[in-house]
Amino acid sequence: ETGVTQTPRHLVMGMTNKKSLKCEQHLGHNAMYWYKQSAKKPLELMFVYSLEERVENNSVPSRFSPECPNSSHLFLHLHTLQPEDSALYLCASSPSSSGGNTGELFFGEGSRLTVL
Amino acid sequence: DAKTTQPNSMESNEEEPVHLPCNHSTISGTDYIHWYRQLPSQGPEYVIHGLTSNVNNRMASLAIAEDRKSSTLILHRATLRDAAVYYCIPTMEYGNKLVFGAGTILRVKS
């Protein structure tokens, strides 16, 4: 139990569906992250939020839309995905995202997404 | 970001020490060296970090070369639960945006 909870753990969707992944952290952290882990590839950083403001967007296609309504919750809205978007999506949080922090991230267990 | 080089895989016997090496020859003077591991079917978890001095915690020890161009993660007595992918990650001085490489797959034999 890391204090970061992701739902759903597994999701199967068609290319025309709209779905959302949810992440919640109970650690009092100010920064939250989305990472993507495809088969046989390293983790890729997708988005970084600090105090509910997006501070990083690593050239992610617009079919992925993040939302951070408060510092405890992070969503990833999915629409018109492609089969190659099938992957494990990992959420993480840290005390802050900048300035003097040592960078310890706490990860959730991930949401396994399959796009048919 | 500093580039890292780690062995693709290593094997260890249970109850024996394991030394996982990492080369980071382009590390900047203010980068911390972090180690994370990812157990099967789980998200990565923090193991240890350091800047210049060797570090110990309940999970592992981190030995950092004097020139900081390499480091070694030491598991003192490997258990089957330590089988995982181990990532060595130098971090930028001003952020926590960790960039993961391929890591080292550690297999532990009983």
PDB file of C-alpha atoms in Angstrom:
ATOM      1  CA  GLU A   1       0.000   0.000   0.000  1.00  0.00           C
ATOM      2  CA  THR A   2       1.744   3.132  -1.238  1.00  0.00           C
ATOM      3  CA  GLY A   3      -0.946   5.698  -0.518  1.00  0.00           C
ATOM      4  CA  VAL A   4      -1.635   6.130  -4.234  1.00  0.00           C
ATOM      5  CA  THR A   5      -4.759   4.386  -5.501  1.00  0.00           C
ATOM      6  CA  GLN A   6      -5.631   3.904  -9.161  1.00  0.00           C
ATOM      7  CA  THR A   7      -8.956   2.823 -10.627  1.00  0.00           C
ATOM      8  CA  PRO A   8      -9.880   0.875 -12.570  1.00  0.00           C
ATOM      9  CA  ARG A   9      -7.067  -1.672 -12.401  1.00  0.00           C
ATOM     10  CA  HIS A  10      -8.079  -3.103 -15.771  1.00  0.00           C
ATOM     11  CA  LEU A  11      -9.935  -1.451 -18.649  1.00  0.00           C
ATOM     12  CA  VAL A  12     -10.869  -2.695 -22.099  1.00  0.00           C
ATOM     13  CA  MET A  13     -12.224  -0.155 -24.545  1.00  0.00           C
ATOM     14  CA  GLY A  14     -12.998   0.220 -28.216  1.00  0.00           C
ATOM     15  CA  MET A  15     -11.397   2.884 -30.358  1.00  0.00           C
ATOM     16  CA  THR A  16     -14.546   5.033 -30.333  1.00  0.00           C
ATOM     17  CA  ASN A  17     -15.171   4.872 -26.589  1.00  0.00           C
ATOM     18  CA  LYS A  18     -14.551   7.581 -24.018  1.00  0.00           C
ATOM     19  CA  LYS A  19     -13.271   6.464 -20.638  1.00  0.00           C
ATOM     20  CA  SER A  20     -11.306   7.910 -17.725  1.00  0.00           C
ATOM     21  CA  LEU A  21      -8.589   6.662 -15.412  1.00  0.00           C
ATOM     22  CA  LYS A  22      -8.598   7.932 -11.853  1.00  0.00           C
ATOM     23  CA  CYS A  23      -5.785   8.413  -9.374  1.00  0.00           C
ATOM     24  CA  GLU A  24      -6.073   9.438  -5.740  1.00  0.00           C
ATOM     25  CA  GLN A  25      -3.287  10.069  -3.250  1.00  0.00           C
ATOM     26  CA  HIS A  26      -3.624  10.292   0.533  1.00  0.00           C
ATOM     27  CA  LEU A  27      -0.093  11.487   1.225  1.00  0.00           C
ATOM     28  CA  GLY A  28      -0.596  15.242   1.251  1.00  0.00           C
ATOM     29  CA  HIS A  29       1.657  15.624  -1.782  1.00  0.00           C
ATOM     30  CA  ASN A  30       1.556  18.621  -4.091  1.00  0.00           C
ATOM     31  CA  ALA A  31       2.689  17.013  -7.339  1.00  0.00           C
ATOM     32  CA  MET A  32       1.121  14.228  -9.394  1.00  0.00           C
ATOM     33  CA  TYR A  33       2.273  12.442 -12.518  1.00  0.00           C
ATOM     34  CA  TRP A  34       1.060  10.157 -15.294  1.00  0.00           C
ATOM     35  CA  TYR A  35       3.493   7.633 -16.758  1.00  0.00           C
ATOM     36  CA  LYS A  36       2.904   5.139 -19.570  1.00  0.00           C
ATOM     37  CA  GLN A  37       4.570   1.715 -19.631  1.00  0.00           C
ATOM     38  CA  SER A  38       4.240  -0.170 -22.898  1.00  0.00           C
ATOM     39  CA  ALA A  39       5.420  -3.739 -23.309  1.00  0.00           C
ATOM     40  CA  LYS A  40       9.194  -3.983 -23.608  1.00  0.00           C
ATOM     41  CA  LYS A  41       9.662  -0.191 -23.361  1.00  0.00           C
ATOM     42  CA  PRO A  42      10.821   2.021 -20.481  1.00  0.00           C
ATOM     43  CA  LEU A  43       8.356   4.101 -18.526  1.00  0.00           C
ATOM     44  CA  GLU A  44       7.485   7.300 -20.353  1.00  0.00           C
ATOM     45  CA  LEU A  45       6.563  10.462 -18.470  1.00  0.00           C
ATOM     46  CA  MET A  46       3.330  11.891 -19.907  1.00  0.00           C
ATOM     47  CA  PHE A  47       2.164  14.719 -17.638  1.00  0.00           C
ATOM     48  CA  VAL A  48       3.222  16.495 -14.455  1.00  0.00           C
ATOM     49  CA  TYR A  49       0.942  18.558 -12.257  1.00  0.00           C
ATOM     50  CA  SER A  50       2.150  20.785  -9.443  1.00  0.00           C
ATOM     51  CA  LEU A  51      -0.472  22.333  -7.163  1.00  0.00           C
ATOM     52  CA  GLU A  52      -3.139  21.480  -9.735  1.00  0.00           C
ATOM     53  CA  GLU A  53      -1.300  23.295 -12.533  1.00  0.00           C
ATOM     54  CA  ARG A  54       0.106  21.339 -15.466  1.00  0.00           C
ATOM     55  CA  VAL A  55       3.851  21.945 -15.599  1.00  0.00           C
ATOM     56  CA  GLU A  56       4.876  19.313 -18.109  1.00  0.00           C
ATOM     57  CA  ASN A  57       3.312  17.778 -21.189  1.00  0.00           C
ATOM     58  CA  ASN A  58       5.713  15.492 -22.984  1.00  0.00           C
ATOM     59  CA  SER A  59       4.326  15.672 -26.526  1.00  0.00           C
ATOM     60  CA  VAL A  60       1.397  13.477 -25.651  1.00  0.00           C
ATOM     61  CA  PRO A  61      -1.348  13.147 -28.317  1.00  0.00           C
ATOM     62  CA  SER A  62      -4.508  15.110 -27.628  1.00  0.00           C
ATOM     63  CA  ARG A  63      -6.555  11.908 -27.358  1.00  0.00           C
ATOM     64  CA  PHE A  64      -5.116  11.800 -23.819  1.00  0.00           C
ATOM     65  CA  SER A  65      -6.513  14.634 -21.704  1.00  0.00           C
ATOM     66  CA  PRO A  66      -5.394  15.021 -18.078  1.00  0.00           C
ATOM     67  CA  GLU A  67      -7.349  16.773 -15.359  1.00  0.00           C
ATOM     68  CA  CYS A  68      -6.257  17.684 -11.845  1.00  0.00           C
ATOM     69  CA  PRO A  69      -9.199  19.160  -9.912  1.00  0.00           C
ATOM     70  CA  ASN A  70      -7.268  19.268  -6.621  1.00  0.00           C
ATOM     71  CA  SER A  71      -3.926  18.131  -5.289  1.00  0.00           C
ATOM     72  CA  SER A  72      -5.312  14.736  -4.223  1.00  0.00           C
ATOM     73  CA  HIS A  73      -6.939  13.673  -7.482  1.00  0.00           C
ATOM     74  CA  LEU A  74      -5.711  13.186 -11.016  1.00  0.00           C
ATOM     75  CA  PHE A  75      -7.636  11.918 -14.009  1.00  0.00           C
ATOM     76  CA  LEU A  76      -6.641  10.813 -17.476  1.00  0.00           C
ATOM     77  CA  HIS A  77      -9.504  11.137 -19.942  1.00  0.00           C
ATOM     78  CA  LEU A  78      -9.266   8.846 -22.947  1.00  0.00           C
ATOM     79  CA  HIS A  79     -11.044   9.214 -26.284  1.00  0.00           C
ATOM     80  CA  THR A  80     -10.614   7.745 -29.756  1.00  0.00           C
ATOM     81  CA  LEU A  81      -7.591   5.731 -28.705  1.00  0.00           C
ATOM     82  CA  GLN A  82      -5.569   3.459 -30.953  1.00  0.00           C
ATOM     83  CA  PRO A  83      -4.564  -0.165 -30.288  1.00  0.00           C
ATOM     84  CA  GLU A  84      -0.956   0.993 -29.808  1.00  0.00           C
ATOM     85  CA  ASP A  85      -2.145   2.977 -26.780  1.00  0.00           C
ATOM     86  CA  SER A  86      -2.644  -0.298 -24.941  1.00  0.00           C
ATOM     87  CA  ALA A  87      -0.298  -0.142 -21.968  1.00  0.00           C
ATOM     88  CA  LEU A  88      -0.005   0.108 -18.208  1.00  0.00           C
ATOM     89  CA  TYR A  89      -0.748   3.657 -17.073  1.00  0.00           C
ATOM     90  CA  LEU A  90       0.907   4.559 -13.808  1.00  0.00           C
ATOM     91  CA  CYS A  91       0.089   7.454 -11.540  1.00  0.00           C
ATOM     92  CA  ALA A  92       2.604   8.819  -9.047  1.00  0.00           C
ATOM     93  CA  SER A  93       2.824  11.613  -6.506  1.00  0.00           C
ATOM     94  CA  SER A  94       5.645  13.446  -4.763  1.00  0.00           C
ATOM     95  CA  PRO A  95       5.900  16.183  -2.141  1.00  0.00           C
ATOM     96  CA  SER A  96       6.668  18.751  -4.851  1.00  0.00           C
ATOM     97  CA  SER A  97       7.822  18.857  -8.423  1.00  0.00           C
ATOM     98  CA  SER A  98      10.510  21.488  -8.249  1.00  0.00           C
ATOM     99  CA  GLY A  99      13.124  23.167  -6.168  1.00  0.00           C
ATOM    100  CA  GLY A 100      15.293  21.267  -3.765  1.00  0.00           C
ATOM    101  CA  ASN A 101      13.221  18.135  -3.452  1.00  0.00           C
ATOM    102  CA  THR A 102      14.988  14.826  -3.555  1.00  0.00           C
ATOM    103  CA  GLY A 103      12.537  13.307  -5.948  1.00  0.00           C
ATOM    104  CA  GLU A 104      10.971  10.409  -4.154  1.00  0.00           C
ATOM    105  CA  LEU A 105       7.925   9.324  -6.110  1.00  0.00           C
ATOM    106  CA  PHE A 106       5.184   7.103  -4.807  1.00  0.00           C
ATOM    107  CA  PHE A 107       3.516   5.055  -7.527  1.00  0.00           C
ATOM    108  CA  GLY A 108       0.146   3.416  -7.732  1.00  0.00           C
ATOM    109  CA  GLU A 109      -0.235  -0.125  -9.021  1.00  0.00           C
ATOM    110  CA  GLY A 110      -1.345   1.075 -12.427  1.00  0.00           C
ATOM    111  CA  SER A 111      -4.327   0.745 -14.733  1.00  0.00           C
ATOM    112  CA  ARG A 112      -3.894  -1.882 -17.449  1.00  0.00           C
ATOM    113  CA  LEU A 113      -5.553  -0.523 -20.607  1.00  0.00           C
ATOM    114  CA  THR A 114      -6.409  -2.612 -23.647  1.00  0.00           C
ATOM    115  CA  VAL A 115      -7.704  -0.855 -26.770  1.00  0.00           C
ATOM    116  CA  LEU A 116      -9.478  -3.106 -29.239  1.00  0.00           C
TER     117      LEU A 116
ATOM    118  CA  ASP B   1      19.323  14.291 -18.467  1.00  0.00           C
ATOM    119  CA  ALA B   2      22.371  12.192 -17.652  1.00  0.00           C
ATOM    120  CA  LYS B   3      22.584   8.990 -19.685  1.00  0.00           C
ATOM    121  CA  THR B   4      22.811   5.743 -17.703  1.00  0.00           C
ATOM    122  CA  THR B   5      24.118   2.286 -18.569  1.00  0.00           C
ATOM    123  CA  GLN B   6      22.988  -0.770 -16.626  1.00  0.00           C
ATOM    124  CA  PRO B   7      23.337  -4.503 -17.344  1.00  0.00           C
ATOM    125  CA  ASN B   8      20.218  -5.916 -18.978  1.00  0.00           C
ATOM    126  CA  SER B   9      19.957  -8.691 -16.411  1.00  0.00           C
ATOM    127  CA  MET B  10      21.700 -10.261 -13.435  1.00  0.00           C
ATOM    128  CA  GLU B  11      21.191 -13.398 -11.426  1.00  0.00           C
ATOM    129  CA  SER B  12      21.782 -14.029  -7.764  1.00  0.00           C
ATOM    130  CA  ASN B  13      21.366 -16.816  -5.257  1.00  0.00           C
ATOM    131  CA  GLU B  14      19.061 -16.354  -2.332  1.00  0.00           C
ATOM    132  CA  GLU B  15      20.720 -15.140   0.883  1.00  0.00           C
ATOM    133  CA  GLU B  16      23.766 -13.857  -1.007  1.00  0.00           C
ATOM    134  CA  PRO B  17      24.736 -10.200  -1.581  1.00  0.00           C
ATOM    135  CA  VAL B  18      23.969  -8.575  -4.925  1.00  0.00           C
ATOM    136  CA  HIS B  19      25.849  -5.655  -6.457  1.00  0.00           C
ATOM    137  CA  LEU B  20      23.930  -3.850  -9.193  1.00  0.00           C
ATOM    138  CA  PRO B  21      26.152  -1.444 -11.162  1.00  0.00           C
ATOM    139  CA  CYS B  22      25.203   1.733 -12.981  1.00  0.00           C
ATOM    140  CA  ASN B  23      27.336   4.029 -15.123  1.00  0.00           C
ATOM    141  CA  HIS B  24      26.281   7.671 -15.375  1.00  0.00           C
ATOM    142  CA  SER B  25      29.352   9.354 -16.796  1.00  0.00           C
ATOM    143  CA  THR B  26      27.493  12.513 -17.925  1.00  0.00           C
ATOM    144  CA  ILE B  27      25.994  13.243 -14.524  1.00  0.00           C
ATOM    145  CA  SER B  28      26.023  16.884 -13.479  1.00  0.00           C
ATOM    146  CA  GLY B  29      27.469  18.042 -10.184  1.00  0.00           C
ATOM    147  CA  THR B  30      24.101  18.624  -8.567  1.00  0.00           C
ATOM    148  CA  ASP B  31      22.215  15.536  -9.756  1.00  0.00           C
ATOM    149  CA  TYR B  32      21.075  13.090  -7.128  1.00  0.00           C
ATOM    150  CA  ILE B  33      21.363   9.393  -7.950  1.00  0.00           C
ATOM    151  CA  HIS B  34      18.119   7.569  -7.328  1.00  0.00           C
ATOM    152  CA  TRP B  35      17.373   3.867  -7.435  1.00  0.00           C
ATOM    153  CA  TYR B  36      13.892   2.507  -7.907  1.00  0.00           C
ATOM    154  CA  ARG B  37      12.695  -1.022  -8.415  1.00  0.00           C
ATOM    155  CA  GLN B  38       9.592  -2.488 -10.011  1.00  0.00           C
ATOM    156  CA  LEU B  39       8.273  -5.785  -8.747  1.00  0.00           C
ATOM    157  CA  PRO B  40       6.140  -7.871 -11.134  1.00  0.00           C
ATOM    158  CA  SER B  41       2.659  -6.415 -11.681  1.00  0.00           C
ATOM    159  CA  GLN B  42       3.367  -3.369  -9.531  1.00  0.00           C
ATOM    160  CA  GLY B  43       4.383   0.249  -9.976  1.00  0.00           C
ATOM    161  CA  PRO B  44       7.976   1.255  -9.278  1.00  0.00           C
ATOM    162  CA  GLU B  45       9.008   1.858  -5.687  1.00  0.00           C
ATOM    163  CA  TYR B  46      11.753   4.031  -4.254  1.00  0.00           C
ATOM    164  CA  VAL B  47      14.809   2.172  -2.954  1.00  0.00           C
ATOM    165  CA  ILE B  48      17.481   4.706  -2.073  1.00  0.00           C
ATOM    166  CA  HIS B  49      19.159   7.905  -3.235  1.00  0.00           C
ATOM    167  CA  GLY B  50      22.430   9.745  -2.702  1.00  0.00           C
ATOM    168  CA  LEU B  51      24.533  12.672  -3.861  1.00  0.00           C
ATOM    169  CA  THR B  52      28.191  12.090  -2.991  1.00  0.00           C
ATOM    170  CA  SER B  53      28.473   9.927   0.095  1.00  0.00           C
ATOM    171  CA  ASN B  54      27.591   6.284   0.460  1.00  0.00           C
ATOM    172  CA  VAL B  55      24.116   5.762   1.876  1.00  0.00           C
ATOM    173  CA  ASN B  56      22.429   2.984   3.814  1.00  0.00           C
ATOM    174  CA  ASN B  57      18.794   2.315   4.590  1.00  0.00           C
ATOM    175  CA  ARG B  58      16.727  -0.687   5.588  1.00  0.00           C
ATOM    176  CA  MET B  59      16.366  -1.842   1.998  1.00  0.00           C
ATOM    177  CA  ALA B  60      19.845  -1.416   0.539  1.00  0.00           C
ATOM    178  CA  SER B  61      23.147   0.433   0.430  1.00  0.00           C
ATOM    179  CA  LEU B  62      24.303   2.808  -2.267  1.00  0.00           C
ATOM    180  CA  ALA B  63      27.997   3.134  -3.049  1.00  0.00           C
ATOM    181  CA  ILE B  64      28.876   6.173  -5.160  1.00  0.00           C
ATOM    182  CA  ALA B  65      32.219   6.426  -6.918  1.00  0.00           C
ATOM    183  CA  GLU B  66      34.412   9.343  -5.935  1.00  0.00           C
ATOM    184  CA  ASP B  67      34.101  10.882  -9.409  1.00  0.00           C
ATOM    185  CA  ARG B  68      30.323  10.219  -9.346  1.00  0.00           C
ATOM    186  CA  LYS B  69      30.439   8.638 -12.787  1.00  0.00           C
ATOM    187  CA  SER B  70      29.150   5.333 -11.450  1.00  0.00           C
ATOM    188  CA  SER B  71      27.280   3.879  -8.518  1.00  0.00           C
ATOM    189  CA  THR B  72      26.424   0.446  -7.155  1.00  0.00           C
ATOM    190  CA  LEU B  73      23.253  -0.641  -5.422  1.00  0.00           C
ATOM    191  CA  ILE B  74      23.978  -3.322  -2.838  1.00  0.00           C
ATOM    192  CA  LEU B  75      21.362  -5.742  -1.563  1.00  0.00           C
ATOM    193  CA  HIS B  76      23.053  -7.388   1.388  1.00  0.00           C
ATOM    194  CA  ARG B  77      21.066 -10.630   1.378  1.00  0.00           C
ATOM    195  CA  ALA B  78      18.898 -11.212  -1.661  1.00  0.00           C
ATOM    196  CA  THR B  79      15.509 -12.809  -1.139  1.00  0.00           C
ATOM    197  CA  LEU B  80      13.032 -14.104  -3.689  1.00  0.00           C
ATOM    198  CA  ARG B  81      11.002 -10.945  -3.060  1.00  0.00           C
ATOM    199  CA  ASP B  82      13.888  -8.857  -4.386  1.00  0.00           C
ATOM    200  CA  ALA B  83      13.384 -10.200  -7.919  1.00  0.00           C
ATOM    201  CA  ALA B  84      12.493  -7.072  -9.858  1.00  0.00           C
ATOM    202  CA  VAL B  85      13.651  -4.546 -12.428  1.00  0.00           C
ATOM    203  CA  TYR B  86      16.084  -2.082 -10.835  1.00  0.00           C
ATOM    204  CA  TYR B  87      16.377   1.430 -12.261  1.00  0.00           C
ATOM    205  CA  CYS B  88      19.254   3.834 -11.685  1.00  0.00           C
ATOM    206  CA  ILE B  89      18.118   7.423 -12.289  1.00  0.00           C
ATOM    207  CA  PRO B  90      20.117  10.633 -11.968  1.00  0.00           C
ATOM    208  CA  THR B  91      17.661  13.471 -11.385  1.00  0.00           C
ATOM    209  CA  MET B  92      17.828  17.025 -12.605  1.00  0.00           C
ATOM    210  CA  GLU B  93      18.652  19.428  -9.811  1.00  0.00           C
ATOM    211  CA  TYR B  94      15.421  21.333 -10.056  1.00  0.00           C
ATOM    212  CA  GLY B  95      12.816  18.649 -10.424  1.00  0.00           C
ATOM    213  CA  ASN B  96      11.395  15.248  -9.762  1.00  0.00           C
ATOM    214  CA  LYS B  97      10.622  14.369 -13.353  1.00  0.00           C
ATOM    215  CA  LEU B  98      12.336  11.005 -13.256  1.00  0.00           C
ATOM    216  CA  VAL B  99      13.330   9.558 -16.609  1.00  0.00           C
ATOM    217  CA  PHE B 100      13.407   5.765 -16.470  1.00  0.00           C
ATOM    218  CA  GLY B 101      15.679   3.662 -18.644  1.00  0.00           C
ATOM    219  CA  ALA B 102      15.436  -0.067 -19.306  1.00  0.00           C
ATOM    220  CA  GLY B 103      16.906  -1.006 -15.912  1.00  0.00           C
ATOM    221  CA  THR B 104      18.413  -4.320 -14.785  1.00  0.00           C
ATOM    222  CA  ILE B 105      16.240  -7.399 -14.415  1.00  0.00           C
ATOM    223  CA  LEU B 106      17.359  -9.159 -11.237  1.00  0.00           C
ATOM    224  CA  ARG B 107      16.544 -12.846 -10.938  1.00  0.00           C
ATOM    225  CA  VAL B 108      16.979 -14.544  -7.566  1.00  0.00           C
ATOM    226  CA  LYS B 109      17.395 -18.301  -7.386  1.00  0.00           C
ATOM    227  CA  SER B 110      16.463 -20.361  -4.368  1.00  0.00           C
TER     228      SER B 110
END
